[in-house]
CSV table of C-alpha atoms and ligand atoms in Angstrom, one decimal:
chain,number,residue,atom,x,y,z
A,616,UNK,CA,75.5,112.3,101.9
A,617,UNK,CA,78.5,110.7,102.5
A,618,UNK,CA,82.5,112.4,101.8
A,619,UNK,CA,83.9,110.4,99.2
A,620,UNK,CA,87.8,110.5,99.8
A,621,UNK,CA,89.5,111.5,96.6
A,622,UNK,CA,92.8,109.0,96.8
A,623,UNK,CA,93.9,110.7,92.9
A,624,UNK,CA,93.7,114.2,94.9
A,625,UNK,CA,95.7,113.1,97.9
A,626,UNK,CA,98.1,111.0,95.6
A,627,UNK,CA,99.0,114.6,93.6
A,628,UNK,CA,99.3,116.3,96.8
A,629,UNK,CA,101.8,114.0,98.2
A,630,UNK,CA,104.0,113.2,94.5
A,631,UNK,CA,104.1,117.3,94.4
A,632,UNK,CA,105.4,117.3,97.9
A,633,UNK,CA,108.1,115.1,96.7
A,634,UNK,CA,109.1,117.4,94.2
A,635,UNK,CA,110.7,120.0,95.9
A,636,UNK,CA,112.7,116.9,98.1
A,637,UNK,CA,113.9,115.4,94.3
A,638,UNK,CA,114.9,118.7,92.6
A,639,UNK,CA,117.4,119.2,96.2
A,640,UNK,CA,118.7,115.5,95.8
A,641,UNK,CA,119.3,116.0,91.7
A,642,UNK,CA,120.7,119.5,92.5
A,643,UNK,CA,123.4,118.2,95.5
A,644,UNK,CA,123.9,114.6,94.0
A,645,UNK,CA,121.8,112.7,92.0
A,646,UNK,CA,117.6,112.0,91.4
A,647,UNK,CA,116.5,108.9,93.3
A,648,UNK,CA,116.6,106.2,91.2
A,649,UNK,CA,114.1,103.1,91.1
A,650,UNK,CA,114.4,99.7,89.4
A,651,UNK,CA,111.5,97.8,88.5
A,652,UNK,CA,111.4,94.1,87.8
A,653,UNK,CA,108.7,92.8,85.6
A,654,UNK,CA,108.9,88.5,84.6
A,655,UNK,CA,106.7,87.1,82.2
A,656,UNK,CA,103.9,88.9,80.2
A,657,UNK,CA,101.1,89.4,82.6
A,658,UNK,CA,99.3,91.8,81.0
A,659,UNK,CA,97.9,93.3,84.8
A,660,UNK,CA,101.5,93.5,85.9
A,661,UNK,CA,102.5,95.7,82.3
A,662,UNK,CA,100.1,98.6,83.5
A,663,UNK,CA,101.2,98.4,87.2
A,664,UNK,CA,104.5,99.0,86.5
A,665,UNK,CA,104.2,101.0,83.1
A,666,UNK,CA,102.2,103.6,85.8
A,667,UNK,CA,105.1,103.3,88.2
A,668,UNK,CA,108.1,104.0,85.7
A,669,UNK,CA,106.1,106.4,84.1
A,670,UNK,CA,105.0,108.7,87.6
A,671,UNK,CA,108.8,108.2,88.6
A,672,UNK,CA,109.7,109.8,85.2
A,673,UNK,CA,106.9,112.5,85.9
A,674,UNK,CA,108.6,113.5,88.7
A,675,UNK,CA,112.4,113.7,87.5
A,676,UNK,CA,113.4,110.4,88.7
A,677,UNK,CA,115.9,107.9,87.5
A,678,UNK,CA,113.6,104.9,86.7
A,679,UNK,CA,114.4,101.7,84.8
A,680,UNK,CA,112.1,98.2,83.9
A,681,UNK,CA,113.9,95.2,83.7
A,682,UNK,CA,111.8,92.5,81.8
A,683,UNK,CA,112.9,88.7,82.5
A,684,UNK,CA,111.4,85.7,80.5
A,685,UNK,CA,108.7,83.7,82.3
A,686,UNK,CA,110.9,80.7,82.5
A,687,UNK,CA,113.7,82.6,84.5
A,688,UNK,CA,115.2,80.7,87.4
A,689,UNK,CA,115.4,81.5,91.1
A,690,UNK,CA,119.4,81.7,90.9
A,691,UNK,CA,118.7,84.0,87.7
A,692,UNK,CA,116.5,86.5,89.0
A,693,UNK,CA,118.9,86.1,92.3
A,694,UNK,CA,121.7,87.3,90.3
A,695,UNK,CA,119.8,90.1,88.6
A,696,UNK,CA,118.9,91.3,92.3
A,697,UNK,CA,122.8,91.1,93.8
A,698,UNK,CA,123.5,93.2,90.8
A,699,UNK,CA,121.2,96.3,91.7
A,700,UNK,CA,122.0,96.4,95.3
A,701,UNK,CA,125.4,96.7,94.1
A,702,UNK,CA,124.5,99.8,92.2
A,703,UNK,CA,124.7,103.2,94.0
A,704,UNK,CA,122.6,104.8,91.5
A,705,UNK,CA,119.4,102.9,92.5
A,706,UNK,CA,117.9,103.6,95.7
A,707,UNK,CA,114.6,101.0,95.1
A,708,UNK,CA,114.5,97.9,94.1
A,709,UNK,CA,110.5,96.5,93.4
A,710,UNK,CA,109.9,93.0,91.9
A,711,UNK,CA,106.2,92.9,90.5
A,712,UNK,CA,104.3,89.7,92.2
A,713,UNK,CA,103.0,87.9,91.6
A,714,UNK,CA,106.2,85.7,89.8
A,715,UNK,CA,106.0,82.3,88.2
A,716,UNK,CA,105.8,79.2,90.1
A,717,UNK,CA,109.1,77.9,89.6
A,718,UNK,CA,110.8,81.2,91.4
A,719,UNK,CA,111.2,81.1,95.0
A,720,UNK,CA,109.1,84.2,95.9
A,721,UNK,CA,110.6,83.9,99.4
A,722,UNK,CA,114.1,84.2,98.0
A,723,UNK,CA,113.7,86.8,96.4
A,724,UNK,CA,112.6,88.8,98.7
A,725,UNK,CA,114.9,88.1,101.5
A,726,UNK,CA,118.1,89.0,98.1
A,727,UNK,CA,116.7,92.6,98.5
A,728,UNK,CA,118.8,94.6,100.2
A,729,UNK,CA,116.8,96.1,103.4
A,730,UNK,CA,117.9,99.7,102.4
A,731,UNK,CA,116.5,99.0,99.1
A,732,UNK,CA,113.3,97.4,99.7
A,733,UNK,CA,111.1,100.2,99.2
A,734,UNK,CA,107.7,97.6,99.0
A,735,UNK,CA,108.4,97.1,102.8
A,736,UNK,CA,108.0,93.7,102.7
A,737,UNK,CA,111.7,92.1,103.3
A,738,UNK,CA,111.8,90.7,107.0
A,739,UNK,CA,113.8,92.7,108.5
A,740,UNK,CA,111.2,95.8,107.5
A,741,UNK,CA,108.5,93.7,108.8
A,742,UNK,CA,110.2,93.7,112.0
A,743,UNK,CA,110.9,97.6,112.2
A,744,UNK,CA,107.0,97.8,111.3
A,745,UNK,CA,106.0,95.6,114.4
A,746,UNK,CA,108.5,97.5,116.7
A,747,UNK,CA,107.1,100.8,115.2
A,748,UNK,CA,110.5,102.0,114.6
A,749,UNK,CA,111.5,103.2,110.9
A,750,UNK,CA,112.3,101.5,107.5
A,751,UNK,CA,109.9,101.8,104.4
A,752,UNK,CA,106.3,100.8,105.2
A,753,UNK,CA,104.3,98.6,102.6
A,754,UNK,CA,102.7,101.3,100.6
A,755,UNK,CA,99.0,100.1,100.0
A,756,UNK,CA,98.6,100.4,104.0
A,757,UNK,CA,101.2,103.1,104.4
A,758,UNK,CA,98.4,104.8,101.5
A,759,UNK,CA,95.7,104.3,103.4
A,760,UNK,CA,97.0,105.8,106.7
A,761,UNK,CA,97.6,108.6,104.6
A,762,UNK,CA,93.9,108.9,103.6
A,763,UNK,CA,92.9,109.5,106.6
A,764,UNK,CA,95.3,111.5,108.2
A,765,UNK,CA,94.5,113.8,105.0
A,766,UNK,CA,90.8,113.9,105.8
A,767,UNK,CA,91.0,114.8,109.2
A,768,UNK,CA,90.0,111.7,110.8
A,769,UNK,CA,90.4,110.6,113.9
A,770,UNK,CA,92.3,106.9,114.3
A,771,UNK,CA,93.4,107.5,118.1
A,772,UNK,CA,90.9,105.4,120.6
A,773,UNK,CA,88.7,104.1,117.2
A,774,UNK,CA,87.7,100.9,116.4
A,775,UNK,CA,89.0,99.6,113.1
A,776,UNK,CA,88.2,96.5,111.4
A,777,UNK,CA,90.5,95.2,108.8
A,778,UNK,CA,88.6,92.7,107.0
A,779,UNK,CA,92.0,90.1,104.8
A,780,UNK,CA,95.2,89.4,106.9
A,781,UNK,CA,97.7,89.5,103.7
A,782,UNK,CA,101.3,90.2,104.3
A,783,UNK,CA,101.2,93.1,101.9
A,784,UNK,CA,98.1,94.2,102.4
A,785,UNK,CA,96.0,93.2,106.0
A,786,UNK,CA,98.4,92.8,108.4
A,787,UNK,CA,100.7,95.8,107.8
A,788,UNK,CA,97.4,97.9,107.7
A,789,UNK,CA,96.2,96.6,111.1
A,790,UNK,CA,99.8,97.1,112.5
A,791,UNK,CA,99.7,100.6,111.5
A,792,UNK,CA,96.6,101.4,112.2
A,793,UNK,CA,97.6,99.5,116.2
A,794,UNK,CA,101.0,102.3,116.3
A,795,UNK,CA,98.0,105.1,115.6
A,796,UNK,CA,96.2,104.3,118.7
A,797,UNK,CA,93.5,102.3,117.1
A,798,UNK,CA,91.7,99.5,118.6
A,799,UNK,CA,92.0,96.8,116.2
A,800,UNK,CA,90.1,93.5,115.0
A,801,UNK,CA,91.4,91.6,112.0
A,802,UNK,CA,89.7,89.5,110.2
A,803,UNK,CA,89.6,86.4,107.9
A,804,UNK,CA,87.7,84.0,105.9
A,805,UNK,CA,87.5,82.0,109.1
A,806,UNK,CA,85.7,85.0,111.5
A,807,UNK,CA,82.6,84.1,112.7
A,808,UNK,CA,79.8,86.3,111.8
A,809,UNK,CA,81.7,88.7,110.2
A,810,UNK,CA,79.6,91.5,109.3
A,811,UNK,CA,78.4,91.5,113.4
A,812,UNK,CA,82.1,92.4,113.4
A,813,UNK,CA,81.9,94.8,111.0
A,814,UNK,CA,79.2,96.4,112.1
A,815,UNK,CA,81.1,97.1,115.0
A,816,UNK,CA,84.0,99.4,112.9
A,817,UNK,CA,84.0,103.4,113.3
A,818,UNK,CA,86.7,102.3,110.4
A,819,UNK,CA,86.3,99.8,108.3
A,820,UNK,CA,88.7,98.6,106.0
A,821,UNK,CA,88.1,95.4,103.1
A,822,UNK,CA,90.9,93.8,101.6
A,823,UNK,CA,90.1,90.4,100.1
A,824,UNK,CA,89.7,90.5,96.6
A,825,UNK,CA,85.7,89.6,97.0
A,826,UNK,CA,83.7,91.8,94.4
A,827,UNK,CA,80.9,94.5,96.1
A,828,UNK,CA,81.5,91.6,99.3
A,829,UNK,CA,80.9,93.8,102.1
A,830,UNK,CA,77.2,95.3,101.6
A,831,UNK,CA,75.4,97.2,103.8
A,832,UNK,CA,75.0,94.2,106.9
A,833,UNK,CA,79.0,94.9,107.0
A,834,UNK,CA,78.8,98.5,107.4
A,835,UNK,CA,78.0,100.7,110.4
A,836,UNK,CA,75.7,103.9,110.1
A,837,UNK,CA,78.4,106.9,109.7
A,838,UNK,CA,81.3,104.7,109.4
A,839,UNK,CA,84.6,105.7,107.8
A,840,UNK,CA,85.5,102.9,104.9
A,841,UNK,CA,88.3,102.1,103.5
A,842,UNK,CA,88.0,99.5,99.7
A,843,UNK,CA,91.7,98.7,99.5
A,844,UNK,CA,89.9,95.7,96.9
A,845,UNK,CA,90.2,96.3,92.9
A,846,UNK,CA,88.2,93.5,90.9
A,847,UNK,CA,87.6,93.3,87.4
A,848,UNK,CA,84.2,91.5,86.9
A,849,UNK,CA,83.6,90.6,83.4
A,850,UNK,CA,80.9,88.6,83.9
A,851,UNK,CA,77.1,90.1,82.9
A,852,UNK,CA,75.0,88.7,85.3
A,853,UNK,CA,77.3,89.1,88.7
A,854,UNK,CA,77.7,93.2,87.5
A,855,UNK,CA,73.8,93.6,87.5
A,856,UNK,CA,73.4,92.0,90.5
A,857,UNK,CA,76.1,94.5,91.7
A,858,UNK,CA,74.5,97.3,89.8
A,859,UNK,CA,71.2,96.6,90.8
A,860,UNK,CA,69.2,97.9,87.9
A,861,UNK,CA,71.6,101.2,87.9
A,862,UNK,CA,71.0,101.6,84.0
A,863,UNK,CA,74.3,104.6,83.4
A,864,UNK,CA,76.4,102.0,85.1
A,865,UNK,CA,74.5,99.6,83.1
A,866,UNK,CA,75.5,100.4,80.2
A,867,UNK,CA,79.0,101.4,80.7
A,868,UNK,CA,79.4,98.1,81.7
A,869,UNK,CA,78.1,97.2,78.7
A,870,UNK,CA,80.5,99.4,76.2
A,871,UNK,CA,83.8,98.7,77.9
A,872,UNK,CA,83.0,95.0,79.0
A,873,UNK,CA,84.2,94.9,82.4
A,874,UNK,CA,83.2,96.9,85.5
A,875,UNK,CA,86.0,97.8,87.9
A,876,UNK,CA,84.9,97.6,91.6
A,877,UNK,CA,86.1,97.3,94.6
A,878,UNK,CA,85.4,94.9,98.0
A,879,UNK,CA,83.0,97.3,99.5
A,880,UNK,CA,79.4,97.3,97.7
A,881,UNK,CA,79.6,100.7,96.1
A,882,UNK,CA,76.2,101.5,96.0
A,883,UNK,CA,75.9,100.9,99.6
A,884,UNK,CA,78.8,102.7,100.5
A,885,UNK,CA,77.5,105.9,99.5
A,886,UNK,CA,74.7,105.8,101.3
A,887,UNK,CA,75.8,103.9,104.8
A,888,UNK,CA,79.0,105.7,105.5
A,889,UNK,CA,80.1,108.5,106.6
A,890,UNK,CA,83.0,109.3,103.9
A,891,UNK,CA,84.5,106.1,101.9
A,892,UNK,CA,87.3,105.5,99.6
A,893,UNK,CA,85.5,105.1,96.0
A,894,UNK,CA,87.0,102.4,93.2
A,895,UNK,CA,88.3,103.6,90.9
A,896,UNK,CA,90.3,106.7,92.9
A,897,UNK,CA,90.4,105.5,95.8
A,898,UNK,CA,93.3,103.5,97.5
A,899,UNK,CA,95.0,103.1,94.1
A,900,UNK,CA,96.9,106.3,93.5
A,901,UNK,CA,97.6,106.4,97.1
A,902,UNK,CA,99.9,103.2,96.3
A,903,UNK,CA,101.9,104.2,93.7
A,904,UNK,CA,102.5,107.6,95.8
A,905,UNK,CA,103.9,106.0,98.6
A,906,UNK,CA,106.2,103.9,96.6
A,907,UNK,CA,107.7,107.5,95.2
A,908,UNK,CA,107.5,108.9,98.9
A,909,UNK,CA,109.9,105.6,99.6
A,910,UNK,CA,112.1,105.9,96.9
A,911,UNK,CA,112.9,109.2,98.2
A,912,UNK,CA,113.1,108.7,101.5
A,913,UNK,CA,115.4,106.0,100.6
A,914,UNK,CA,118.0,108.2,98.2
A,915,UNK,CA,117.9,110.8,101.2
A,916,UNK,CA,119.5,108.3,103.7
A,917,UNK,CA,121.6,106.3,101.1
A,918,UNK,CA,122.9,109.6,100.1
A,919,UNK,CA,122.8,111.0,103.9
B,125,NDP,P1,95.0,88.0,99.4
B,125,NDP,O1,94.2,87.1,98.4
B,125,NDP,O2,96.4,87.8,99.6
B,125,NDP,O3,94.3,88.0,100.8
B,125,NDP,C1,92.9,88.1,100.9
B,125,NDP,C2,92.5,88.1,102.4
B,125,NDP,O4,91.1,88.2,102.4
B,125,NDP,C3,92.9,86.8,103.1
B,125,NDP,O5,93.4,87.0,104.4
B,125,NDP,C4,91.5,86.0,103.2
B,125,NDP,O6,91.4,85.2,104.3
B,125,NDP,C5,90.5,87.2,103.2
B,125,NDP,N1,89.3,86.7,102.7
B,125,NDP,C6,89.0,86.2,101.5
B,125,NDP,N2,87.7,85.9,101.4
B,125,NDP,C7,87.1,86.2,102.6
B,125,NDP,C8,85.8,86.2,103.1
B,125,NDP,N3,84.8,85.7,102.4
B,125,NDP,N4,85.6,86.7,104.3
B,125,NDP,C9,86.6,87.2,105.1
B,125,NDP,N5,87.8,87.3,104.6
B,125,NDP,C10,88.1,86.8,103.4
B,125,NDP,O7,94.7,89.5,98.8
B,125,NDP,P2,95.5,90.9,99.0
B,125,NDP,O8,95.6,91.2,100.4
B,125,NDP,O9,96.8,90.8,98.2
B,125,NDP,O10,94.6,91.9,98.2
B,125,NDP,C11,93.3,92.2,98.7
B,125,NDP,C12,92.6,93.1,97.7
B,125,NDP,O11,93.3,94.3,97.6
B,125,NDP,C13,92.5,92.5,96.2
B,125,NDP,O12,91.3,92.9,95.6
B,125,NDP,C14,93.7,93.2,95.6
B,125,NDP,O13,93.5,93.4,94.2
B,125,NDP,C15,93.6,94.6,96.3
B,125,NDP,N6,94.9,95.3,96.3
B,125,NDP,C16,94.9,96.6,96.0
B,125,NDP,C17,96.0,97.4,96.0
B,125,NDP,C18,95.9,98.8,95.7
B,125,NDP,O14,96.8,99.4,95.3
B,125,NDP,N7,94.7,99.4,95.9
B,125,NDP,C19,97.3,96.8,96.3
B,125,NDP,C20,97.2,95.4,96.7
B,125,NDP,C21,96.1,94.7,96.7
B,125,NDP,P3,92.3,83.9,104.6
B,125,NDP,O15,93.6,84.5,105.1
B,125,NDP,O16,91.6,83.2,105.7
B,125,NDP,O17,92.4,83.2,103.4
C-alpha cells in the first residue's frame, strides 16, 4: 500500500513554525508584511490569492490585495511596483500570472526589487538558485523539497526525473533537487520515449499541466512521486476514462461538475509507488506555505 504524503499536514506544520518567528518580529518591530497584485478578473487567480491574503492574515501578518483593471499598462503596473519597494512596511511583493497580453510580464518582473521578490523568480534569484547560494527559492519546488525532506526520504545519490522545464515550476525543481545530491534528468515535450525515462526515477516528479498524463508505463515499482500538476477537467467522457468505472468518484464528478486531478494518473499512483503526493493535498498547500516561509525570511533580513 503505498504512503500518501499529506502536503495540507506538512503545510500546517511549517505555517505553525512561522508563528513563533512572526509573533518575535511583531513584538521587536513590526509583522512581515506582503503585497499581492491581482489584474483583471480571472476568476482562478481570485482564489489563489484570496487563500494567500487570507493564510497571511491567519498567521498575524500585514497582508494587502491590490486589484488593477485588465486594461492596465506596462508603465502603470511599473509604477504601482516602484511604489511598494519603496515601502518599508512590505517585505513581499507577488504579482499573480498569468497578466494580460498587453503587459510586459518580463518587466515586471525584473521592477521587483530582489529583496522583495519572495516568488523567486526575478533574475538575479535565479542566479543565487543556480550558484546554490541564498535568496528566496520559487516556492512550488522549494514545497516540494520540503515534502520530502519531511517524509524522510532520501534525495542524496537518487535518481529524479522531473517531467516540464517551466521557469517557475521544472527547472527550479531540477536545480534543487541537483544542490541535494540528486542525479537529475529533465524532461520535455520533446524527450524521446519518455516513460522509458520515467521508468527509470527512484523520484519522479510531473509538472505539465497534462490530466492523469503519467500512468502506470511512467512509473517505477516503489517509486517516490511527486503531482506538482492541478487540472480541472470538466469534460464527462475524459473524467471516466480517468476514473475508470470508479462509481464514488463517479458520481462526485457528477454532483460538483468538475473533477480536480493532477498530472500523475491517480489511480495508478496508489498502487505503483511507493508514497506519492495525492491532488488535491498534495503539492498545493506546500506552495502557499513557502511563500509565508519567504515573506518571513524576508522581514527578518530587511529588518536585520
Ligand atoms: P507550463 O505549461 O509552463 O510547462 C509545462 C511543461 O510541461 C513544459 O516544459 C512542457 O514542455 C512540458 N510538457 C507539456 N506536455 C508534455 C508532454 N506531453 N510530455 C512531456 N512534457 C510535456 O506549466 P507549469 O510548469 O506552470 O505548470 C505545470 C503544472 O503544475 C500545471 O498543471 C500547473 O497547474 C501546476 N502548478 C501547480 C502549482 C501548485 O501550487 N501545486 C504551482 C504552479 C503550477 P515544453 O517545454 O517542451 O513545451
Amino acid at each position: 500500500m503505498a504512503r500518501i504524503l499529506d502536503g495540507k499536514l506538512m503545510g500546517q506544520q511549517i505555517t505553525a513554525e512561522l508563528r513563533p518567528r512572526i509573533e518575535t518580529l511583531a513584538a521587536r518591530r513590526r509583522a512581515p508584511g506582503l503585497t499581492v497584485i491581482r489584474v483583471g478578473d480571472d476568476p482562478a487567480s481570485e482564489i489563489y490569492v484570496r487563500n494567500k491574503v487570507k493564510t497571511c492574515r491567519d498567521l498575524g501578518m500585514l497582508s494587502e490585495e491590490i486589484r488593477l483593471p485588465a486594461t492596465i499598462s506596462t508603465s502603470d503596473l511599473l509604477a504601482e511596483i516602484a511604489t511598494l519597494n519603496g515601502r518599508e512596511e512590505i517585505d513581499g511583493i507577488l504579482v499573480q500570472m498569468p497578466l494580460p497580453p498587453q503587459v510586459d510580464a518580463r518587466a515586471v518582473l525584473l521592477a521587483i526589487h530582489p529583496d522583495k521578490d519572495v516568488d523567486g523568480f526575478h533574475p538575479f534569484n535565479v542566479g543565487q538558485l543556480v550558484a546554490n547560494a541564498p535568496a528566496p527559492r520559487p516556492c512550488t519546488p522549494a514545497g516540494v523539497m520540503e515534502i520530502l525532506k519531511r517524509s524522510g526520504i532520501a534525495v542524496a545519490g537518487a535518481k529524479a526525473v522531473v517531467v516540464g522545464r517551466s521557469d517557475i515550476v521544472g527547472k527550479p525543481m531540477a536545480m534543487l533537487l541537483l544542490h541535494a545530491h540528486a542525479t537529475v534528468t529533465i524532461c520535455h515535450s520533446k524527450t524521446r520515449d519518455l516513460s522509458a525515462v520515467c521508468r527509470e526515477a527512484d523520484i519522479l516528479v510531473g509538472a505539465i499541466g497534462r490530466p492523469a498524463f503519467l500512468t502506470r508505463e511512467f512509473i517505477r515499482p516503489g517509486a517516490v512521486v511527486i503531482d506538482v500538476g492541478i487540472n480541472r477537467v470538466t469534460d464527462s467522457a475524459v473524467a471516466q476514462a480517468i476514473l475508470r468505472g470508479n462509481a464514488a468518484k463517479l458520481d462526485a464528478f457528477q454532483a460538483k461538475g468538475s473533477l480536480l486531478v493532477g498530472d500523475v494518473h491517480p489511480l495508478d499512483v496508489a498502487e505503483a509507488a511507493s508514497a506519492y503526493t495525492p491532488v488535491p493535498g498534495g503539492v498545493g498547500p506546500l506552495t502557499i506555505a513557502m511563500l509565508m516561509a519567504n515573506t518571513v525570511q524576508s522581514a527578518e533580513s530587511r529588518l536585520g
